[in-house]
Amino acid sequence: MKTSKLFFKSLLVLSILVTTLIGCKDDDSNVIHDIKMPDGEALQQKYSDYIEDAKQHFTATAENGVSIVGERGTQLTFYSGAFTDAEGNEVVGEVDIELIEIFDKAEMLLSKKTTQGRQEDGSIATLISGGEFFINAKQDGEQLFLKPGMGFQLVVKADPNEEGIMDMQLFVNENEECLEADCDVVWVEVQQRLEVGDTPNGEGGTYYAFADNFGWTNIDRWYSDPRPKTTIFVDVPEGYDNTNCTVYLSYDGEPNALARFDVYDTEMEMFTEHYGLIPIGLEVHFIIVSIVDDQYHYAIQGATIGENHVEVISELAPTTEAELIQLIEDLP
């Protein structure tokens, strides 16, 4: 079956190439014009640029303690004497606090910060996020660290009507040593149940947590569905693979759940996932994103997951970042 699929794809590629070459020939000069192909480096740069643009910067005096509030209401409180340099010396003077707040699927997609965590048995499973945060501190461009036992308080607005609000936990990046904002992230649970309460003015809910690491932090709960599970595959158009596009899975009805296909089968030429935990009967949307000629290209397809599901994506269409954000926000 794999051999037949590869043979068919080879014939299809040859047919497309011949047709394209004929169509691209200039009748006057017999010059063949460039064929625009997906650009993996440009896609990674788009992710990095989005992350950099999302950074908020705050300046504070280390010995006075630091308290800041982000544009989306996230509050950070550092105590006096909390910062050290690389040699362990206590830092005084002005420090630069970096904060990124991510709360919805569009932001997760454009930053490539999806909601997948590693369970105790090593498997990867989907999470429902209450917010993803990058938090860091520097002085004169040099990385700072937290004094042992002196972390910081993280206060995040919560939707009091959110299902499972009391099940939320604190998660951090599996690679805690990576303090760059554009790091790849796999979330691991911290054994700390969040406190949930009202805001000081009594409006809505609030998560209270104590964190002791810089880098990426997430407030999540594990996604749970009792239905039988299956593995799924995504067949993308010719010319696309794991080097130049990203394939996502959006869970319908879950505004803060976005998974990424992190496995590419080079023999089958399909994206898949290595854990086989997608519920049969689940309603989802498949999303593929790439960059062609410095412009976003995408496809979005709705589906109901069947056993050993194979989703075939035939083509991608050009779009702008603003249009892509709106398309993601409009998903069920």
Tab-separated table of C-alpha atoms in Angstrom:
chain	number	residue	atom	x	y	z
A	1	MET	CA	0.000	0.000	0.000
A	2	LYS	CA	2.855	2.402	0.896
A	3	THR	CA	4.609	1.584	-2.390
A	4	SER	CA	1.436	2.279	-4.387
A	5	LYS	CA	0.953	5.570	-2.599
A	6	LEU	CA	4.521	6.658	-3.296
A	7	PHE	CA	4.272	5.599	-6.959
A	8	PHE	CA	1.032	7.531	-7.353
A	9	LYS	CA	2.568	10.604	-5.738
A	10	SER	CA	5.605	10.364	-8.003
A	11	LEU	CA	3.388	10.318	-11.105
A	12	LEU	CA	1.380	13.224	-9.718
A	13	VAL	CA	4.501	15.292	-9.059
A	14	LEU	CA	5.800	14.602	-12.595
A	15	SER	CA	2.462	15.605	-14.123
A	16	ILE	CA	2.298	18.825	-12.084
A	17	LEU	CA	5.906	19.670	-12.937
A	18	VAL	CA	5.417	19.203	-16.683
A	19	THR	CA	2.202	21.220	-16.666
A	20	THR	CA	3.808	23.983	-14.602
A	21	LEU	CA	6.880	24.199	-16.810
A	22	ILE	CA	4.741	24.515	-19.936
A	23	GLY	CA	2.555	27.140	-18.291
A	24	CYS	CA	5.536	29.141	-17.006
A	25	LYS	CA	7.442	29.411	-20.309
A	26	ASP	CA	7.711	32.880	-21.768
A	27	ASP	CA	6.737	32.653	-25.462
A	28	ASP	CA	9.179	35.445	-26.419
A	29	SER	CA	12.265	34.538	-24.422
A	30	ASN	CA	11.756	30.812	-23.698
A	31	VAL	CA	12.743	31.622	-20.086
A	32	ILE	CA	11.159	29.473	-17.378
A	33	HIS	CA	9.974	31.612	-14.464
A	34	ASP	CA	10.641	30.718	-10.822
A	35	ILE	CA	8.131	28.374	-9.194
A	36	LYS	CA	7.208	29.562	-5.716
A	37	MET	CA	7.718	26.860	-3.091
A	38	PRO	CA	6.944	26.772	0.650
A	39	ASP	CA	9.723	28.356	2.678
A	40	GLY	CA	10.487	26.647	5.992
A	41	GLU	CA	13.015	29.248	7.147
A	42	ALA	CA	10.528	32.042	6.487
A	43	LEU	CA	7.865	30.183	8.485
A	44	GLN	CA	10.161	29.818	11.501
A	45	GLN	CA	11.047	33.494	11.197
A	46	LYS	CA	7.350	34.377	11.244
A	47	TYR	CA	6.956	32.470	14.523
A	48	SER	CA	9.998	34.240	16.000
A	49	ASP	CA	8.824	37.671	14.830
A	50	TYR	CA	5.364	37.131	16.318
A	51	ILE	CA	6.882	36.125	19.653
A	52	GLU	CA	9.201	39.127	19.673
A	53	ASP	CA	6.365	41.522	18.854
A	54	ALA	CA	4.254	40.022	21.662
A	55	LYS	CA	6.847	40.843	24.337
A	56	GLN	CA	5.934	43.495	26.867
A	57	HIS	CA	8.814	45.233	28.676
A	58	PHE	CA	8.711	46.707	32.175
A	59	THR	CA	11.496	48.504	34.063
A	60	ALA	CA	11.695	48.265	37.856
A	61	THR	CA	14.206	48.574	40.698
A	62	ALA	CA	15.282	45.155	41.972
A	63	GLU	CA	15.923	46.114	45.637
A	64	ASN	CA	12.480	47.705	45.937
A	65	GLY	CA	10.634	44.613	44.774
A	66	VAL	CA	8.756	44.490	41.497
A	67	SER	CA	5.028	44.487	40.786
A	68	ILE	CA	3.698	44.743	37.208
A	69	VAL	CA	0.411	44.229	35.367
A	70	GLY	CA	0.366	43.046	31.740
A	71	GLU	CA	-1.895	44.349	28.993
A	72	ARG	CA	-4.221	41.352	29.468
A	73	GLY	CA	-4.360	41.687	33.257
A	74	THR	CA	-1.629	39.227	34.287
A	75	GLN	CA	0.023	40.345	37.540
A	76	LEU	CA	3.598	39.518	38.561
A	77	THR	CA	5.083	40.270	41.973
A	78	PHE	CA	8.794	39.787	42.723
A	79	TYR	CA	10.127	40.328	46.236
A	80	SER	CA	13.092	42.506	47.145
A	81	GLY	CA	16.342	40.600	46.690
A	82	ALA	CA	14.783	37.989	44.397
A	83	PHE	CA	17.159	38.472	41.450
A	84	THR	CA	20.726	37.191	41.074
A	85	ASP	CA	23.267	37.300	38.267
A	86	ALA	CA	24.932	34.270	36.658
A	87	GLU	CA	27.463	34.080	39.558
A	88	GLY	CA	24.732	34.106	42.206
A	89	ASN	CA	25.276	37.710	43.310
A	90	GLU	CA	22.208	39.636	44.383
A	91	VAL	CA	21.180	42.191	41.776
A	92	VAL	CA	20.459	45.838	42.553
A	93	GLY	CA	19.399	48.656	40.276
A	94	GLU	CA	17.090	48.675	37.294
A	95	VAL	CA	15.959	45.374	35.758
A	96	ASP	CA	13.995	44.672	32.582
A	97	ILE	CA	11.021	42.332	33.019
A	98	GLU	CA	9.717	40.592	29.877
A	99	LEU	CA	6.161	39.269	29.697
A	100	ILE	CA	4.147	37.534	26.973
A	101	GLU	CA	0.463	36.679	27.520
A	102	ILE	CA	-1.252	34.067	25.311
A	103	PHE	CA	-4.909	33.236	25.859
A	104	ASP	CA	-6.486	32.028	22.590
A	105	LYS	CA	-5.967	29.661	19.645
A	106	ALA	CA	-4.890	32.312	17.158
A	107	GLU	CA	-2.103	33.467	19.471
A	108	MET	CA	-1.094	29.860	20.135
A	109	LEU	CA	-0.939	29.111	16.411
A	110	LEU	CA	1.014	32.213	15.390
A	111	SER	CA	3.541	31.647	18.185
A	112	LYS	CA	3.624	27.834	17.789
A	113	LYS	CA	2.841	27.425	21.486
A	114	THR	CA	0.277	24.640	21.497
A	115	THR	CA	-1.399	22.909	24.441
A	116	GLN	CA	0.323	19.543	24.664
A	117	GLY	CA	1.818	18.133	27.832
A	118	ARG	CA	3.882	15.118	28.822
A	119	GLN	CA	2.179	12.763	31.251
A	120	GLU	CA	3.955	10.745	33.944
A	121	ASP	CA	4.157	7.682	31.665
A	122	GLY	CA	5.956	9.747	29.010
A	123	SER	CA	3.016	10.011	26.596
A	124	ILE	CA	1.860	13.339	25.128
A	125	ALA	CA	-1.734	14.450	25.763
A	126	THR	CA	-3.841	17.528	25.102
A	127	LEU	CA	-4.342	20.278	27.666
A	128	ILE	CA	-7.003	22.941	28.137
A	129	SER	CA	-5.216	26.208	28.831
A	130	GLY	CA	-6.134	29.051	31.122
A	131	GLY	CA	-3.233	31.091	29.785
A	132	GLU	CA	0.367	30.686	28.590
A	133	PHE	CA	3.016	33.116	29.834
A	134	PHE	CA	6.639	33.870	29.050
A	135	ILE	CA	8.316	35.603	31.983
A	136	ASN	CA	11.954	36.667	32.113
A	137	ALA	CA	14.276	39.246	33.661
A	138	LYS	CA	17.502	40.838	32.398
A	139	GLN	CA	19.843	43.611	33.425
A	140	ASP	CA	21.822	45.455	30.736
A	141	GLY	CA	20.953	42.594	28.368
A	142	GLU	CA	22.364	39.923	30.713
A	143	GLN	CA	20.178	37.026	31.849
A	144	LEU	CA	19.072	37.150	35.494
A	145	PHE	CA	18.035	34.292	37.747
A	146	LEU	CA	15.823	33.791	40.790
A	147	LYS	CA	17.361	33.350	44.208
A	148	PRO	CA	16.517	29.847	45.540
A	149	GLY	CA	13.307	29.961	47.535
A	150	MET	CA	12.390	33.414	46.210
A	151	GLY	CA	10.157	32.938	43.211
A	152	PHE	CA	7.331	35.244	42.219
A	153	GLN	CA	3.572	35.395	42.514
A	154	LEU	CA	1.542	34.947	39.328
A	155	VAL	CA	-2.048	36.217	39.331
A	156	VAL	CA	-4.183	35.507	36.251
A	157	LYS	CA	-7.784	36.369	35.467
A	158	ALA	CA	-10.050	33.347	35.119
A	159	ASP	CA	-13.487	32.803	33.637
A	160	PRO	CA	-15.680	31.757	36.596
A	161	ASN	CA	-17.969	29.901	34.162
A	162	GLU	CA	-15.100	27.846	32.700
A	163	GLU	CA	-15.628	24.102	33.076
A	164	GLY	CA	-12.975	22.473	35.263
A	165	ILE	CA	-11.698	25.736	36.722
A	166	MET	CA	-10.921	23.999	40.017
A	167	ASP	CA	-8.825	21.356	38.213
A	168	MET	CA	-6.302	23.812	36.821
A	169	GLN	CA	-2.643	23.190	37.607
A	170	LEU	CA	0.618	25.009	37.008
A	171	PHE	CA	2.746	23.705	34.093
A	172	VAL	CA	6.226	24.702	32.909
A	173	ASN	CA	8.315	23.984	29.835
A	174	GLU	CA	9.881	20.523	29.935
A	175	ASN	CA	13.186	22.156	28.945
A	176	GLU	CA	13.471	24.552	31.892
A	177	GLU	CA	16.990	25.569	30.853
A	178	CYS	CA	15.695	27.208	27.666
A	179	LEU	CA	14.972	30.822	28.584
A	180	GLU	CA	14.410	32.126	25.046
A	181	ALA	CA	10.863	33.100	24.138
A	182	ASP	CA	10.884	31.174	20.838
A	183	CYS	CA	11.825	27.840	22.450
A	184	ASP	CA	9.829	24.767	21.496
A	185	VAL	CA	7.522	23.923	24.379
A	186	VAL	CA	6.225	20.654	25.831
A	187	TRP	CA	4.376	21.263	29.081
A	188	VAL	CA	5.034	19.272	32.272
A	189	GLU	CA	2.937	19.537	35.392
A	190	VAL	CA	4.197	21.173	38.569
A	191	GLN	CA	2.809	19.598	41.717
A	192	GLN	CA	1.022	22.737	42.796
A	193	ARG	CA	-2.750	23.126	42.766
A	194	LEU	CA	-3.709	26.699	42.015
A	195	GLU	CA	-5.723	28.810	44.379
A	196	VAL	CA	-8.870	30.143	42.746
A	197	GLY	CA	-10.674	33.172	44.130
A	198	ASP	CA	-12.369	36.437	43.272
A	199	THR	CA	-10.548	39.556	42.196
A	200	PRO	CA	-10.241	42.249	44.875
A	201	ASN	CA	-13.320	44.004	43.472
A	202	GLY	CA	-15.248	40.738	43.353
A	203	GLU	CA	-15.514	40.608	39.567
A	204	GLY	CA	-14.915	37.161	38.081
A	205	GLY	CA	-12.390	34.543	39.069
A	206	THR	CA	-8.651	34.651	39.575
A	207	TYR	CA	-5.856	32.064	39.613
A	208	TYR	CA	-3.130	32.540	42.211
A	209	ALA	CA	0.159	30.660	41.787
A	210	PHE	CA	3.761	30.776	42.997
A	211	ALA	CA	6.395	30.172	40.307
A	212	ASP	CA	10.122	29.704	40.761
A	213	ASN	CA	11.319	29.637	37.146
A	214	PHE	CA	11.811	32.016	34.266
A	215	GLY	CA	10.771	30.966	30.765
A	216	TRP	CA	7.368	29.584	29.807
A	217	THR	CA	4.614	28.899	32.355
A	218	ASN	CA	1.102	27.636	31.678
A	219	ILE	CA	-2.135	27.235	33.616
A	220	ASP	CA	-3.856	24.057	32.409
A	221	ARG	CA	-5.925	21.006	33.032
A	222	TRP	CA	-5.745	17.692	31.171
A	223	TYR	CA	-8.280	17.180	28.391
A	224	SER	CA	-10.495	14.192	29.129
A	225	ASP	CA	-12.846	12.238	26.845
A	226	PRO	CA	-14.133	8.710	27.641
A	227	ARG	CA	-14.645	7.633	24.009
A	228	PRO	CA	-12.354	5.061	22.313
A	229	LYS	CA	-9.156	6.557	20.939
A	230	THR	CA	-7.408	6.344	17.574
A	231	THR	CA	-4.365	7.554	15.669
A	232	ILE	CA	-4.898	10.082	12.893
A	233	PHE	CA	-2.916	11.043	9.792
A	234	VAL	CA	-2.820	14.183	7.652
A	235	ASP	CA	-1.866	13.947	3.981
A	236	VAL	CA	-0.614	17.369	2.862
A	237	PRO	CA	-0.086	18.599	-0.724
A	238	GLU	CA	3.048	17.731	-2.686
A	239	GLY	CA	5.978	19.953	-1.777
A	240	TYR	CA	4.862	20.321	1.848
A	241	ASP	CA	6.396	18.426	4.771
A	242	ASN	CA	7.606	18.943	8.328
A	243	THR	CA	10.400	21.272	7.139
A	244	ASN	CA	8.167	23.953	5.641
A	245	CYS	CA	4.682	23.786	7.172
A	246	THR	CA	2.952	23.181	10.499
A	247	VAL	CA	-0.221	21.139	10.947
A	248	TYR	CA	-2.534	21.816	13.901
A	249	LEU	CA	-5.655	20.194	15.346
A	250	SER	CA	-8.317	22.486	16.797
A	251	TYR	CA	-10.843	20.892	19.163
A	252	ASP	CA	-14.369	22.181	18.440
A	253	GLY	CA	-16.012	23.690	21.519
A	254	GLU	CA	-12.691	24.139	23.325
A	255	PRO	CA	-11.472	27.706	22.705
A	256	ASN	CA	-8.140	27.069	24.424
A	257	ALA	CA	-7.142	23.637	23.090
A	258	LEU	CA	-4.821	23.473	20.082
A	259	ALA	CA	-2.619	20.450	19.340
A	260	ARG	CA	0.223	20.150	16.838
A	261	PHE	CA	1.155	17.123	14.738
A	262	ASP	CA	4.684	16.574	15.969
A	263	VAL	CA	5.518	13.460	13.913
A	264	TYR	CA	6.101	13.221	10.153
A	265	ASP	CA	6.202	9.774	8.549
A	266	THR	CA	8.698	10.156	5.703
A	267	GLU	CA	7.724	6.844	4.104
A	268	MET	CA	3.991	7.557	4.026
A	269	GLU	CA	4.603	11.298	3.541
A	270	MET	CA	1.998	12.138	6.154
A	271	PHE	CA	1.830	14.019	9.426
A	272	THR	CA	0.694	12.030	12.443
A	273	GLU	CA	1.050	11.918	16.227
A	274	HIS	CA	2.760	9.297	18.319
A	275	TYR	CA	0.287	8.871	21.141
A	276	GLY	CA	-2.978	7.692	19.518
A	277	LEU	CA	-5.205	9.464	22.016
A	278	ILE	CA	-7.681	11.277	19.727
A	279	PRO	CA	-11.279	10.306	20.607
A	280	ILE	CA	-13.305	8.641	17.841
A	281	GLY	CA	-16.313	10.830	17.070
A	282	LEU	CA	-14.560	14.045	18.112
A	283	GLU	CA	-15.425	17.086	16.005
A	284	VAL	CA	-12.306	19.022	15.021
A	285	HIS	CA	-10.746	21.336	12.470
A	286	PHE	CA	-7.436	20.568	10.788
A	287	ILE	CA	-5.235	23.601	10.117
A	288	ILE	CA	-2.089	23.753	7.980
A	289	VAL	CA	0.054	26.892	7.824
A	290	SER	CA	3.044	27.711	5.636
A	291	ILE	CA	4.855	30.631	4.019
A	292	VAL	CA	5.087	30.948	0.229
A	293	ASP	CA	6.764	34.020	-1.307
A	294	ASP	CA	6.791	35.676	2.155
A	295	GLN	CA	3.005	35.320	2.528
A	296	TYR	CA	0.959	33.104	4.800
A	297	HIS	CA	-0.735	30.169	3.066
A	298	TYR	CA	-3.271	28.024	4.881
A	299	ALA	CA	-5.993	25.403	4.739
A	300	ILE	CA	-8.710	24.736	7.332
A	301	GLN	CA	-10.930	21.650	7.143
A	302	GLY	CA	-13.602	20.461	9.555
A	303	ALA	CA	-14.017	16.752	10.249
A	304	THR	CA	-15.410	14.164	12.627
A	305	ILE	CA	-12.677	11.755	13.702
A	306	GLY	CA	-13.129	8.155	12.542
A	307	GLU	CA	-11.072	5.098	13.345
A	308	ASN	CA	-7.564	5.366	11.801
A	309	HIS	CA	-8.603	8.730	10.400
A	310	VAL	CA	-6.787	10.089	7.334
A	311	GLU	CA	-7.394	13.742	6.480
A	312	VAL	CA	-6.401	14.766	2.942
A	313	ILE	CA	-5.569	18.439	2.388
A	314	SER	CA	-5.479	19.228	-1.323
A	315	GLU	CA	-4.248	22.820	-1.475
A	316	LEU	CA	-3.375	25.920	0.489
A	317	ALA	CA	-4.645	29.429	-0.174
A	318	PRO	CA	-2.847	32.747	0.412
A	319	THR	CA	-3.955	34.970	3.275
A	320	THR	CA	-2.788	37.797	5.525
A	321	GLU	CA	-1.972	37.498	9.211
A	322	ALA	CA	-5.082	39.502	10.119
A	323	GLU	CA	-7.305	37.283	7.972
A	324	LEU	CA	-5.732	34.147	9.446
A	325	ILE	CA	-6.368	35.389	12.980
A	326	GLN	CA	-10.011	36.033	12.126
A	327	LEU	CA	-10.384	32.566	10.564
A	328	ILE	CA	-9.025	30.939	13.727
A	329	GLU	CA	-11.212	33.094	15.980
A	330	ASP	CA	-14.282	32.064	13.947
A	331	LEU	CA	-13.709	28.349	14.564
A	332	PRO	CA	-16.319	26.648	16.739
